[in-house]
Amino acid sequence: MKVLLIEDEKTLAYEIEAFLKKAFYICDLAHNARKGLEMLGMNPYDFILLDLGLPDLDGLKVLQEAKKLNPDAAYIILTARGNIEDRIIGLDLGADDYLPKPFSLLELQSRMQAISRRKFNLNTQEITLGEFAIDLQKRIVSHSQREVELTRKEFDLLSYLLLHKNRVLTRMQLSEHIWGSFADDDYDSNYIDVHIKNIRKKLSAYGPVEWLETVRGVGYKIRKH
């Protein structure tokens, strides 16, 4: 998933960035409101982590503008402010959660996972697809308790499709959320097709994968009842 962190305290920002990347998130950084809103205007994100005490614009005003630019993202406010009024205003403006500083990075990850479960109506970390079980937290795909070996990007692609089950995702959407910037050196227009082909080949060795559908000329979707 793709995350935008808007935080002016650079040491903390780099610490969060490193932690999230290790946890398999794509993370972009902005150290002020202007840059953050600029990035929001150019890219879709799954999560926005927003500090309220920004140097150039109050974080609550940033939240209002950000919600207009990216209404589908999940928003977590990160702040040292202890004012309950700010917390209430932030939640009323559409923030999904509020994490006071200092906080544990593991708690941040746990909050993000909880929001994802609510957003995508998941009651458990393990999801069944046909004859396969996918554990999103442990990042394991199994069939009859036998693990199917997927690469990191293959699992990212499969899990992102799963989170948006029954919805067609274009190649561009998948590329943006799995690889990040289209300008990355390792991005190529047929990467998604190649990875889908590899996923199908690996899973088909264990069982049928008719739930992974190609929508001709558009992209892919997971069909789940």
mmCIF file with all atom_site columns, C-alpha atoms in Angstrom:
data_model
loop_
_atom_site.group_PDB
_atom_site.id
_atom_site.type_symbol
_atom_site.label_atom_id
_atom_site.label_alt_id
_atom_site.label_comp_id
_atom_site.label_asym_id
_atom_site.label_entity_id
_atom_site.label_seq_id
_atom_site.pdbx_PDB_ins_code
_atom_site.Cartn_x
_atom_site.Cartn_y
_atom_site.Cartn_z
_atom_site.occupancy
_atom_site.B_iso_or_equiv
_atom_site.pdbx_formal_charge
_atom_site.auth_seq_id
_atom_site.auth_comp_id
_atom_site.auth_asym_id
_atom_site.auth_atom_id
_atom_site.pdbx_PDB_model_num
ATOM 1   C CA . MET A 1 1   ? 0.000   0.000   0.000   1.00 0.00 ? 1   MET A CA 1
ATOM 2   C CA . LYS A 1 2   ? 1.085   3.565   -0.641  1.00 0.00 ? 2   LYS A CA 1
ATOM 3   C CA . VAL A 1 3   ? 1.555   6.017   2.226   1.00 0.00 ? 3   VAL A CA 1
ATOM 4   C CA . LEU A 1 4   ? 2.167   9.764   2.320   1.00 0.00 ? 4   LEU A CA 1
ATOM 5   C CA . LEU A 1 5   ? 3.789   11.020  5.531   1.00 0.00 ? 5   LEU A CA 1
ATOM 6   C CA . ILE A 1 6   ? 3.509   14.779  6.106   1.00 0.00 ? 6   ILE A CA 1
ATOM 7   C CA . GLU A 1 7   ? 5.840   15.481  9.038   1.00 0.00 ? 7   GLU A CA 1
ATOM 8   C CA . ASP A 1 8   ? 8.246   18.400  9.563   1.00 0.00 ? 8   ASP A CA 1
ATOM 9   C CA . GLU A 1 9   ? 10.350  16.695  12.249  1.00 0.00 ? 9   GLU A CA 1
ATOM 10  C CA . LYS A 1 10  ? 12.822  15.074  9.885   1.00 0.00 ? 10  LYS A CA 1
ATOM 11  C CA . THR A 1 11  ? 14.402  12.592  12.287  1.00 0.00 ? 11  THR A CA 1
ATOM 12  C CA . LEU A 1 12  ? 10.983  11.181  13.170  1.00 0.00 ? 12  LEU A CA 1
ATOM 13  C CA . ALA A 1 13  ? 9.885   11.264  9.530   1.00 0.00 ? 13  ALA A CA 1
ATOM 14  C CA . TYR A 1 14  ? 12.883  9.220   8.366   1.00 0.00 ? 14  TYR A CA 1
ATOM 15  C CA . GLU A 1 15  ? 12.388  6.760   11.230  1.00 0.00 ? 15  GLU A CA 1
ATOM 16  C CA . ILE A 1 16  ? 8.743   6.212   10.284  1.00 0.00 ? 16  ILE A CA 1
ATOM 17  C CA . GLU A 1 17  ? 9.638   5.961   6.594   1.00 0.00 ? 17  GLU A CA 1
ATOM 18  C CA . ALA A 1 18  ? 12.274  3.270   7.241   1.00 0.00 ? 18  ALA A CA 1
ATOM 19  C CA . PHE A 1 19  ? 9.890   1.317   9.474   1.00 0.00 ? 19  PHE A CA 1
ATOM 20  C CA . LEU A 1 20  ? 7.039   1.391   6.962   1.00 0.00 ? 20  LEU A CA 1
ATOM 21  C CA . LYS A 1 21  ? 9.266   0.360   4.073   1.00 0.00 ? 21  LYS A CA 1
ATOM 22  C CA . LYS A 1 22  ? 10.496  -2.574  6.126   1.00 0.00 ? 22  LYS A CA 1
ATOM 23  C CA . ALA A 1 23  ? 6.830   -3.465  6.677   1.00 0.00 ? 23  ALA A CA 1
ATOM 24  C CA . PHE A 1 24  ? 6.336   -3.513  2.857   1.00 0.00 ? 24  PHE A CA 1
ATOM 25  C CA . TYR A 1 25  ? 4.617   -0.142  2.480   1.00 0.00 ? 25  TYR A CA 1
ATOM 26  C CA . ILE A 1 26  ? 5.575   2.370   -0.211  1.00 0.00 ? 26  ILE A CA 1
ATOM 27  C CA . CYS A 1 27  ? 6.212   5.631   1.647   1.00 0.00 ? 27  CYS A CA 1
ATOM 28  C CA . ASP A 1 28  ? 6.555   9.182   0.300   1.00 0.00 ? 28  ASP A CA 1
ATOM 29  C CA . LEU A 1 29  ? 7.679   12.072  2.521   1.00 0.00 ? 29  LEU A CA 1
ATOM 30  C CA . ALA A 1 30  ? 6.708   15.741  2.708   1.00 0.00 ? 30  ALA A CA 1
ATOM 31  C CA . HIS A 1 31  ? 8.172   18.028  5.367   1.00 0.00 ? 31  HIS A CA 1
ATOM 32  C CA . ASN A 1 32  ? 5.644   20.834  4.982   1.00 0.00 ? 32  ASN A CA 1
ATOM 33  C CA . ALA A 1 33  ? 2.018   21.382  4.000   1.00 0.00 ? 33  ALA A CA 1
ATOM 34  C CA . ARG A 1 34  ? 2.767   22.876  0.600   1.00 0.00 ? 34  ARG A CA 1
ATOM 35  C CA . LYS A 1 35  ? 4.780   19.860  -0.546  1.00 0.00 ? 35  LYS A CA 1
ATOM 36  C CA . GLY A 1 36  ? 2.278   17.436  0.960   1.00 0.00 ? 36  GLY A CA 1
ATOM 37  C CA . LEU A 1 37  ? -0.689  18.966  -0.842  1.00 0.00 ? 37  LEU A CA 1
ATOM 38  C CA . GLU A 1 38  ? 1.323   19.108  -4.059  1.00 0.00 ? 38  GLU A CA 1
ATOM 39  C CA . MET A 1 39  ? 2.066   15.378  -3.828  1.00 0.00 ? 39  MET A CA 1
ATOM 40  C CA . LEU A 1 40  ? -1.575  14.648  -3.010  1.00 0.00 ? 40  LEU A CA 1
ATOM 41  C CA . GLY A 1 41  ? -2.617  16.494  -6.139  1.00 0.00 ? 41  GLY A CA 1
ATOM 42  C CA . MET A 1 42  ? -0.381  14.283  -8.283  1.00 0.00 ? 42  MET A CA 1
ATOM 43  C CA . ASN A 1 43  ? -0.634  10.822  -6.685  1.00 0.00 ? 43  ASN A CA 1
ATOM 44  C CA . PRO A 1 44  ? -3.285  8.571   -5.105  1.00 0.00 ? 44  PRO A CA 1
ATOM 45  C CA . TYR A 1 45  ? -2.481  7.213   -1.633  1.00 0.00 ? 45  TYR A CA 1
ATOM 46  C CA . ASP A 1 46  ? -3.981  4.550   0.607   1.00 0.00 ? 46  ASP A CA 1
ATOM 47  C CA . PHE A 1 47  ? -2.861  6.205   3.849   1.00 0.00 ? 47  PHE A CA 1
ATOM 48  C CA . ILE A 1 48  ? -2.052  9.801   4.821   1.00 0.00 ? 48  ILE A CA 1
ATOM 49  C CA . LEU A 1 49  ? -0.109  10.229  8.071   1.00 0.00 ? 49  LEU A CA 1
ATOM 50  C CA . LEU A 1 50  ? -0.457  13.891  9.006   1.00 0.00 ? 50  LEU A CA 1
ATOM 51  C CA . ASP A 1 51  ? 1.316   15.969  11.638  1.00 0.00 ? 51  ASP A CA 1
ATOM 52  C CA . LEU A 1 52  ? -0.788  18.878  12.910  1.00 0.00 ? 52  LEU A CA 1
ATOM 53  C CA . GLY A 1 53  ? 2.143   21.137  13.826  1.00 0.00 ? 53  GLY A CA 1
ATOM 54  C CA . LEU A 1 54  ? 3.412   21.942  10.335  1.00 0.00 ? 54  LEU A CA 1
ATOM 55  C CA . PRO A 1 55  ? 5.533   25.089  9.783   1.00 0.00 ? 55  PRO A CA 1
ATOM 56  C CA . ASP A 1 56  ? 3.564   26.643  6.923   1.00 0.00 ? 56  ASP A CA 1
ATOM 57  C CA . LEU A 1 57  ? -0.093  25.674  7.505   1.00 0.00 ? 57  LEU A CA 1
ATOM 58  C CA . ASP A 1 58  ? -2.129  24.258  10.364  1.00 0.00 ? 58  ASP A CA 1
ATOM 59  C CA . GLY A 1 59  ? -2.560  20.506  10.012  1.00 0.00 ? 59  GLY A CA 1
ATOM 60  C CA . LEU A 1 60  ? -6.330  20.667  10.409  1.00 0.00 ? 60  LEU A CA 1
ATOM 61  C CA . LYS A 1 61  ? -6.539  22.939  7.374   1.00 0.00 ? 61  LYS A CA 1
ATOM 62  C CA . VAL A 1 62  ? -4.263  20.539  5.507   1.00 0.00 ? 62  VAL A CA 1
ATOM 63  C CA . LEU A 1 63  ? -6.643  17.711  6.424   1.00 0.00 ? 63  LEU A CA 1
ATOM 64  C CA . GLN A 1 64  ? -9.583  19.623  4.943   1.00 0.00 ? 64  GLN A CA 1
ATOM 65  C CA . GLU A 1 65  ? -7.738  20.209  1.663   1.00 0.00 ? 65  GLU A CA 1
ATOM 66  C CA . ALA A 1 66  ? -6.320  16.693  1.558   1.00 0.00 ? 66  ALA A CA 1
ATOM 67  C CA . LYS A 1 67  ? -9.770  15.140  1.908   1.00 0.00 ? 67  LYS A CA 1
ATOM 68  C CA . LYS A 1 68  ? -10.844 17.020  -1.223  1.00 0.00 ? 68  LYS A CA 1
ATOM 69  C CA . LEU A 1 69  ? -7.814  15.773  -3.175  1.00 0.00 ? 69  LEU A CA 1
ATOM 70  C CA . ASN A 1 70  ? -7.853  12.176  -1.938  1.00 0.00 ? 70  ASN A CA 1
ATOM 71  C CA . PRO A 1 71  ? -11.203 11.337  -0.306  1.00 0.00 ? 71  PRO A CA 1
ATOM 72  C CA . ASP A 1 72  ? -10.689 7.573   -0.450  1.00 0.00 ? 72  ASP A CA 1
ATOM 73  C CA . ALA A 1 73  ? -7.470  7.538   1.605   1.00 0.00 ? 73  ALA A CA 1
ATOM 74  C CA . ALA A 1 74  ? -7.333  6.658   5.295   1.00 0.00 ? 74  ALA A CA 1
ATOM 75  C CA . TYR A 1 75  ? -6.083  9.525   7.483   1.00 0.00 ? 75  TYR A CA 1
ATOM 76  C CA . ILE A 1 76  ? -4.171  9.210   10.752  1.00 0.00 ? 76  ILE A CA 1
ATOM 77  C CA . ILE A 1 77  ? -3.289  12.387  12.665  1.00 0.00 ? 77  ILE A CA 1
ATOM 78  C CA . LEU A 1 78  ? 0.127   12.368  14.364  1.00 0.00 ? 78  LEU A CA 1
ATOM 79  C CA . THR A 1 79  ? 0.655   15.181  16.844  1.00 0.00 ? 79  THR A CA 1
ATOM 80  C CA . ALA A 1 80  ? 2.175   16.295  20.117  1.00 0.00 ? 80  ALA A CA 1
ATOM 81  C CA . ARG A 1 81  ? -0.870  18.454  20.821  1.00 0.00 ? 81  ARG A CA 1
ATOM 82  C CA . GLY A 1 82  ? -2.757  17.290  23.862  1.00 0.00 ? 82  GLY A CA 1
ATOM 83  C CA . ASN A 1 83  ? -5.810  19.435  23.190  1.00 0.00 ? 83  ASN A CA 1
ATOM 84  C CA . ILE A 1 84  ? -8.912  17.246  23.113  1.00 0.00 ? 84  ILE A CA 1
ATOM 85  C CA . GLU A 1 85  ? -10.634 19.877  20.960  1.00 0.00 ? 85  GLU A CA 1
ATOM 86  C CA . ASP A 1 86  ? -8.092  19.395  18.158  1.00 0.00 ? 86  ASP A CA 1
ATOM 87  C CA . ARG A 1 87  ? -8.651  15.651  18.336  1.00 0.00 ? 87  ARG A CA 1
ATOM 88  C CA . ILE A 1 88  ? -12.410 16.028  18.064  1.00 0.00 ? 88  ILE A CA 1
ATOM 89  C CA . ILE A 1 89  ? -12.125 18.530  15.197  1.00 0.00 ? 89  ILE A CA 1
ATOM 90  C CA . GLY A 1 90  ? -9.738  16.236  13.321  1.00 0.00 ? 90  GLY A CA 1
ATOM 91  C CA . LEU A 1 91  ? -12.051 13.253  13.645  1.00 0.00 ? 91  LEU A CA 1
ATOM 92  C CA . ASP A 1 92  ? -15.042 15.395  12.658  1.00 0.00 ? 92  ASP A CA 1
ATOM 93  C CA . LEU A 1 93  ? -13.138 16.523  9.556   1.00 0.00 ? 93  LEU A CA 1
ATOM 94  C CA . GLY A 1 94  ? -12.750 12.898  8.475   1.00 0.00 ? 94  GLY A CA 1
ATOM 95  C CA . ALA A 1 95  ? -9.609  11.568  10.138  1.00 0.00 ? 95  ALA A CA 1
ATOM 96  C CA . ASP A 1 96  ? -9.781  7.809   10.749  1.00 0.00 ? 96  ASP A CA 1
ATOM 97  C CA . ASP A 1 97  ? -7.566  7.786   13.812  1.00 0.00 ? 97  ASP A CA 1
ATOM 98  C CA . TYR A 1 98  ? -5.496  10.010  16.102  1.00 0.00 ? 98  TYR A CA 1
ATOM 99  C CA . LEU A 1 99  ? -2.087  8.998   17.492  1.00 0.00 ? 99  LEU A CA 1
ATOM 100 C CA . PRO A 1 100 ? -0.470  11.288  20.082  1.00 0.00 ? 100 PRO A CA 1
ATOM 101 C CA . LYS A 1 101 ? 3.319   11.697  20.156  1.00 0.00 ? 101 LYS A CA 1
ATOM 102 C CA . PRO A 1 102 ? 5.438   10.006  21.305  1.00 0.00 ? 102 PRO A CA 1
ATOM 103 C CA . PHE A 1 103 ? 4.075   6.734   19.930  1.00 0.00 ? 103 PHE A CA 1
ATOM 104 C CA . SER A 1 104 ? 5.327   3.252   19.199  1.00 0.00 ? 104 SER A CA 1
ATOM 105 C CA . LEU A 1 105 ? 5.917   2.426   15.548  1.00 0.00 ? 105 LEU A CA 1
ATOM 106 C CA . LEU A 1 106 ? 4.403   -0.991  16.182  1.00 0.00 ? 106 LEU A CA 1
ATOM 107 C CA . GLU A 1 107 ? 1.272   0.735   17.472  1.00 0.00 ? 107 GLU A CA 1
ATOM 108 C CA . LEU A 1 108 ? 1.164   2.861   14.314  1.00 0.00 ? 108 LEU A CA 1
ATOM 109 C CA . GLN A 1 109 ? 1.347   -0.282  12.189  1.00 0.00 ? 109 GLN A CA 1
ATOM 110 C CA . SER A 1 110 ? -1.367  -1.917  14.301  1.00 0.00 ? 110 SER A CA 1
ATOM 111 C CA . ARG A 1 111 ? -3.635  1.115   13.856  1.00 0.00 ? 111 ARG A CA 1
ATOM 112 C CA . MET A 1 112 ? -3.062  1.049   10.095  1.00 0.00 ? 112 MET A CA 1
ATOM 113 C CA . GLN A 1 113 ? -3.885  -2.657  9.934   1.00 0.00 ? 113 GLN A CA 1
ATOM 114 C CA . ALA A 1 114 ? -7.054  -2.111  11.982  1.00 0.00 ? 114 ALA A CA 1
ATOM 115 C CA . ILE A 1 115 ? -8.163  0.668   9.634   1.00 0.00 ? 115 ILE A CA 1
ATOM 116 C CA . SER A 1 116 ? -7.515  -1.574  6.630   1.00 0.00 ? 116 SER A CA 1
ATOM 117 C CA . ARG A 1 117 ? -9.662  -4.329  8.151   1.00 0.00 ? 117 ARG A CA 1
ATOM 118 C CA . ARG A 1 118 ? -12.521 -1.887  8.737   1.00 0.00 ? 118 ARG A CA 1
ATOM 119 C CA . LYS A 1 119 ? -12.164 -0.229  5.344   1.00 0.00 ? 119 LYS A CA 1
ATOM 120 C CA . PHE A 1 120 ? -12.149 -3.500  3.427   1.00 0.00 ? 120 PHE A CA 1
ATOM 121 C CA . ASN A 1 121 ? -14.620 -5.347  5.695   1.00 0.00 ? 121 ASN A CA 1
ATOM 122 C CA . LEU A 1 122 ? -12.116 -7.957  6.847   1.00 0.00 ? 122 LEU A CA 1
ATOM 123 C CA . ASN A 1 123 ? -12.862 -9.712  10.116  1.00 0.00 ? 123 ASN A CA 1
ATOM 124 C CA . THR A 1 124 ? -9.681  -11.736 10.077  1.00 0.00 ? 124 THR A CA 1
ATOM 125 C CA . GLN A 1 125 ? -6.139  -11.535 8.717   1.00 0.00 ? 125 GLN A CA 1
ATOM 126 C CA . GLU A 1 126 ? -6.599  -14.887 6.918   1.00 0.00 ? 126 GLU A CA 1
ATOM 127 C CA . ILE A 1 127 ? -8.862  -14.867 3.890   1.00 0.00 ? 127 ILE A CA 1
ATOM 128 C CA . THR A 1 128 ? -10.037 -17.814 1.803   1.00 0.00 ? 128 THR A CA 1
ATOM 129 C CA . LEU A 1 129 ? -9.943  -17.679 -1.987  1.00 0.00 ? 129 LEU A CA 1
ATOM 130 C CA . GLY A 1 130 ? -11.218 -20.887 -3.544  1.00 0.00 ? 130 GLY A CA 1
ATOM 131 C CA . GLU A 1 131 ? -8.921  -23.587 -2.204  1.00 0.00 ? 131 GLU A CA 1
ATOM 132 C CA . PHE A 1 132 ? -6.306  -21.070 -1.035  1.00 0.00 ? 132 PHE A CA 1
ATOM 133 C CA . ALA A 1 133 ? -5.789  -19.250 2.278   1.00 0.00 ? 133 ALA A CA 1
ATOM 134 C CA . ILE A 1 134 ? -4.064  -15.858 2.332   1.00 0.00 ? 134 ILE A CA 1
ATOM 135 C CA . ASP A 1 135 ? -2.655  -14.537 5.614   1.00 0.00 ? 135 ASP A CA 1
ATOM 136 C CA . LEU A 1 136 ? -2.189  -10.805 5.085   1.00 0.00 ? 136 LEU A CA 1
ATOM 137 C CA . GLN A 1 137 ? -0.190  -10.239 8.257   1.00 0.00 ? 137 GLN A CA 1
ATOM 138 C CA . LYS A 1 138 ? 2.225   -13.156 7.887   1.00 0.00 ? 138 LYS A CA 1
ATOM 139 C CA . ARG A 1 139 ? 2.280   -12.631 4.087   1.00 0.00 ? 139 ARG A CA 1
ATOM 140 C CA . ILE A 1 140 ? 1.683   -16.311 3.372   1.00 0.00 ? 140 ILE A CA 1
ATOM 141 C CA . VAL A 1 141 ? -0.402  -18.012 0.686   1.00 0.00 ? 141 VAL A CA 1
ATOM 142 C CA . SER A 1 142 ? -1.184  -21.655 1.405   1.00 0.00 ? 142 SER A CA 1
ATOM 143 C CA . HIS A 1 143 ? -3.093  -24.560 -0.098  1.00 0.00 ? 143 HIS A CA 1
ATOM 144 C CA . SER A 1 144 ? -4.046  -27.485 2.157   1.00 0.00 ? 144 SER A CA 1
ATOM 145 C CA . GLN A 1 145 ? -1.525  -26.127 4.693   1.00 0.00 ? 145 GLN A CA 1
ATOM 146 C CA . ARG A 1 146 ? 1.240   -26.141 2.094   1.00 0.00 ? 146 ARG A CA 1
ATOM 147 C CA . GLU A 1 147 ? 2.843   -22.756 1.526   1.00 0.00 ? 147 GLU A CA 1
ATOM 148 C CA . VAL A 1 148 ? 2.918   -21.396 -2.022  1.00 0.00 ? 148 VAL A CA 1
ATOM 149 C CA . GLU A 1 149 ? 6.121   -19.451 -2.606  1.00 0.00 ? 149 GLU A CA 1
ATOM 150 C CA . LEU A 1 150 ? 5.488   -15.997 -4.081  1.00 0.00 ? 150 LEU A CA 1
ATOM 151 C CA . THR A 1 151 ? 7.910   -13.127 -4.471  1.00 0.00 ? 151 THR A CA 1
ATOM 152 C CA . ARG A 1 152 ? 7.364   -9.947  -2.463  1.00 0.00 ? 152 ARG A CA 1
ATOM 153 C CA . LYS A 1 153 ? 5.860   -8.103  -5.435  1.00 0.00 ? 153 LYS A CA 1
ATOM 154 C CA . GLU A 1 154 ? 3.661   -11.053 -6.380  1.00 0.00 ? 154 GLU A CA 1
ATOM 155 C CA . PHE A 1 155 ? 2.229   -11.159 -2.860  1.00 0.00 ? 155 PHE A CA 1
ATOM 156 C CA . ASP A 1 156 ? 1.772   -7.364  -2.833  1.00 0.00 ? 156 ASP A CA 1
ATOM 157 C CA . LEU A 1 157 ? -0.109  -7.540  -6.110  1.00 0.00 ? 157 LEU A CA 1
ATOM 158 C CA . LEU A 1 158 ? -2.316  -10.451 -5.040  1.00 0.00 ? 158 LEU A CA 1
ATOM 159 C CA . SER A 1 159 ? -3.145  -8.904  -1.645  1.00 0.00 ? 159 SER A CA 1
ATOM 160 C CA . TYR A 1 160 ? -3.957  -5.508  -3.161  1.00 0.00 ? 160 TYR A CA 1
ATOM 161 C CA . LEU A 1 161 ? -6.352  -7.118  -5.611  1.00 0.00 ? 161 LEU A CA 1
ATOM 162 C CA . LEU A 1 162 ? -7.837  -9.074  -2.717  1.00 0.00 ? 162 LEU A CA 1
ATOM 163 C CA . LEU A 1 163 ? -8.426  -5.947  -0.631  1.00 0.00 ? 163 LEU A CA 1
ATOM 164 C CA . HIS A 1 164 ? -10.373 -4.548  -3.604  1.00 0.00 ? 164 HIS A CA 1
ATOM 165 C CA . LYS A 1 165 ? -12.181 -7.797  -4.363  1.00 0.00 ? 165 LYS A CA 1
ATOM 166 C CA . ASN A 1 166 ? -14.921 -7.693  -7.006  1.00 0.00 ? 166 ASN A CA 1
ATOM 167 C CA . ARG A 1 167 ? -13.539 -4.367  -8.272  1.00 0.00 ? 167 ARG A CA 1
ATOM 168 C CA . VAL A 1 168 ? -11.625 -4.039  -11.541 1.00 0.00 ? 168 VAL A CA 1
ATOM 169 C CA . LEU A 1 169 ? -8.220  -2.425  -11.026 1.00 0.00 ? 169 LEU A CA 1
ATOM 170 C CA . THR A 1 170 ? -6.404  -1.035  -14.031 1.00 0.00 ? 170 THR A CA 1
ATOM 171 C CA . ARG A 1 171 ? -2.776  -1.785  -14.740 1.00 0.00 ? 171 ARG A CA 1
ATOM 172 C CA . MET A 1 172 ? -2.000  1.850   -13.950 1.00 0.00 ? 172 MET A CA 1
ATOM 173 C CA . GLN A 1 173 ? -3.700  1.656   -10.537 1.00 0.00 ? 173 GLN A CA 1
ATOM 174 C CA . LEU A 1 174 ? -1.885  -1.550  -9.679  1.00 0.00 ? 174 LEU A CA 1
ATOM 175 C CA . SER A 1 175 ? 1.460   -0.164  -10.818 1.00 0.00 ? 175 SER A CA 1
ATOM 176 C CA . GLU A 1 176 ? 1.050   3.037   -8.819  1.00 0.00 ? 176 GLU A CA 1
ATOM 177 C CA . HIS A 1 177 ? 0.171   1.245   -5.585  1.00 0.00 ? 177 HIS A CA 1
ATOM 178 C CA . ILE A 1 178 ? 2.685   -1.595  -5.916  1.00 0.00 ? 178 ILE A CA 1
ATOM 179 C CA . TRP A 1 179 ? 5.670   0.151   -7.490  1.00 0.00 ? 179 TRP A CA 1
ATOM 180 C CA . GLY A 1 180 ? 5.042   3.757   -6.487  1.00 0.00 ? 180 GLY A CA 1
ATOM 181 C CA . SER A 1 181 ? 6.247   6.336   -8.981  1.00 0.00 ? 181 SER A CA 1
ATOM 182 C CA . PHE A 1 182 ? 5.933   5.498   -12.676 1.00 0.00 ? 182 PHE A CA 1
ATOM 183 C CA . ALA A 1 183 ? 9.371   7.017   -13.101 1.00 0.00 ? 183 ALA A CA 1
ATOM 184 C CA . ASP A 1 184 ? 11.043  4.268   -11.085 1.00 0.00 ? 184 ASP A CA 1
ATOM 185 C CA . ASP A 1 185 ? 13.799  2.605   -13.048 1.00 0.00 ? 185 ASP A CA 1
ATOM 186 C CA . ASP A 1 186 ? 12.379  -0.883  -12.518 1.00 0.00 ? 186 ASP A CA 1
ATOM 187 C CA . TYR A 1 187 ? 8.914   -0.067  -13.830 1.00 0.00 ? 187 TYR A CA 1
ATOM 188 C CA . ASP A 1 188 ? 7.886   -1.411  -17.210 1.00 0.00 ? 188 ASP A CA 1
ATOM 189 C CA . SER A 1 189 ? 4.437   -1.314  -18.826 1.00 0.00 ? 189 SER A CA 1
ATOM 190 C CA . ASN A 1 190 ? 4.076   -5.094  -18.945 1.00 0.00 ? 190 ASN A CA 1
ATOM 191 C CA . TYR A 1 191 ? 5.248   -5.773  -15.376 1.00 0.00 ? 191 TYR A CA 1
ATOM 192 C CA . ILE A 1 192 ? 1.711   -6.284  -14.127 1.00 0.00 ? 192 ILE A CA 1
ATOM 193 C CA . ASP A 1 193 ? 0.882   -8.790  -16.865 1.00 0.00 ? 193 ASP A CA 1
ATOM 194 C CA . VAL A 1 194 ? 4.105   -10.706 -16.213 1.00 0.00 ? 194 VAL A CA 1
ATOM 195 C CA . HIS A 1 195 ? 3.469   -10.875 -12.486 1.00 0.00 ? 195 HIS A CA 1
ATOM 196 C CA . ILE A 1 196 ? -0.156  -11.963 -12.925 1.00 0.00 ? 196 ILE A CA 1
ATOM 197 C CA . LYS A 1 197 ? 1.012   -14.699 -15.289 1.00 0.00 ? 197 LYS A CA 1
ATOM 198 C CA . ASN A 1 198 ? 3.584   -15.868 -12.717 1.00 0.00 ? 198 ASN A CA 1
ATOM 199 C CA . ILE A 1 199 ? 1.026   -15.807 -9.892  1.00 0.00 ? 199 ILE A CA 1
ATOM 200 C CA . ARG A 1 200 ? -1.414  -17.898 -11.931 1.00 0.00 ? 200 ARG A CA 1
ATOM 201 C CA . LYS A 1 201 ? 1.298   -20.377 -12.859 1.00 0.00 ? 201 LYS A CA 1
ATOM 202 C CA . LYS A 1 202 ? 2.456   -20.849 -9.267  1.00 0.00 ? 202 LYS A CA 1
ATOM 203 C CA . LEU A 1 203 ? -1.040  -21.146 -7.800  1.00 0.00 ? 203 LEU A CA 1
ATOM 204 C CA . SER A 1 204 ? -2.344  -23.380 -10.591 1.00 0.00 ? 204 SER A CA 1
ATOM 205 C CA . ALA A 1 205 ? 0.211   -26.003 -9.597  1.00 0.00 ? 205 ALA A CA 1
ATOM 206 C CA . TYR A 1 206 ? -1.836  -26.425 -6.395  1.00 0.00 ? 206 TYR A CA 1
ATOM 207 C CA . GLY A 1 207 ? -5.426  -25.707 -7.388  1.00 0.00 ? 207 GLY A CA 1
ATOM 208 C CA . PRO A 1 208 ? -7.811  -23.756 -9.663  1.00 0.00 ? 208 PRO A CA 1
ATOM 209 C CA . VAL A 1 209 ? -7.503  -19.958 -9.767  1.00 0.00 ? 209 VAL A CA 1
ATOM 210 C CA . GLU A 1 210 ? -10.603 -19.003 -11.744 1.00 0.00 ? 210 GLU A CA 1
ATOM 211 C CA . TRP A 1 211 ? -11.270 -16.263 -9.146  1.00 0.00 ? 211 TRP A CA 1
ATOM 212 C CA . LEU A 1 212 ? -8.341  -14.248 -10.560 1.00 0.00 ? 212 LEU A CA 1
ATOM 213 C CA . GLU A 1 213 ? -9.894  -12.671 -13.654 1.00 0.00 ? 213 GLU A CA 1
ATOM 214 C CA . THR A 1 214 ? -8.522  -10.680 -16.564 1.00 0.00 ? 214 THR A CA 1
ATOM 215 C CA . VAL A 1 215 ? -10.769 -7.863  -17.733 1.00 0.00 ? 215 VAL A CA 1
ATOM 216 C CA . ARG A 1 216 ? -9.716  -7.448  -21.344 1.00 0.00 ? 216 ARG A CA 1
ATOM 217 C CA . GLY A 1 217 ? -8.362  -4.027  -22.187 1.00 0.00 ? 217 GLY A CA 1
ATOM 218 C CA . VAL A 1 218 ? -8.713  -2.768  -18.603 1.00 0.00 ? 218 VAL A CA 1
ATOM 219 C CA . GLY A 1 219 ? -6.930  -4.762  -15.929 1.00 0.00 ? 219 GLY A CA 1
ATOM 220 C CA . TYR A 1 220 ? -7.618  -7.454  -13.361 1.00 0.00 ? 220 TYR A CA 1
ATOM 221 C CA . LYS A 1 221 ? -9.919  -8.319  -10.500 1.00 0.00 ? 221 LYS A CA 1
ATOM 222 C CA . ILE A 1 222 ? -10.477 -10.977 -7.870  1.00 0.00 ? 222 ILE A CA 1
ATOM 223 C CA . ARG A 1 223 ? -13.993 -12.343 -7.909  1.00 0.00 ? 223 ARG A CA 1
ATOM 224 C CA . LYS A 1 224 ? -15.020 -13.339 -4.410  1.00 0.00 ? 224 LYS A CA 1
ATOM 225 C CA . HIS A 1 225 ? -18.546 -14.128 -3.208  1.00 0.00 ? 225 HIS A CA 1
#
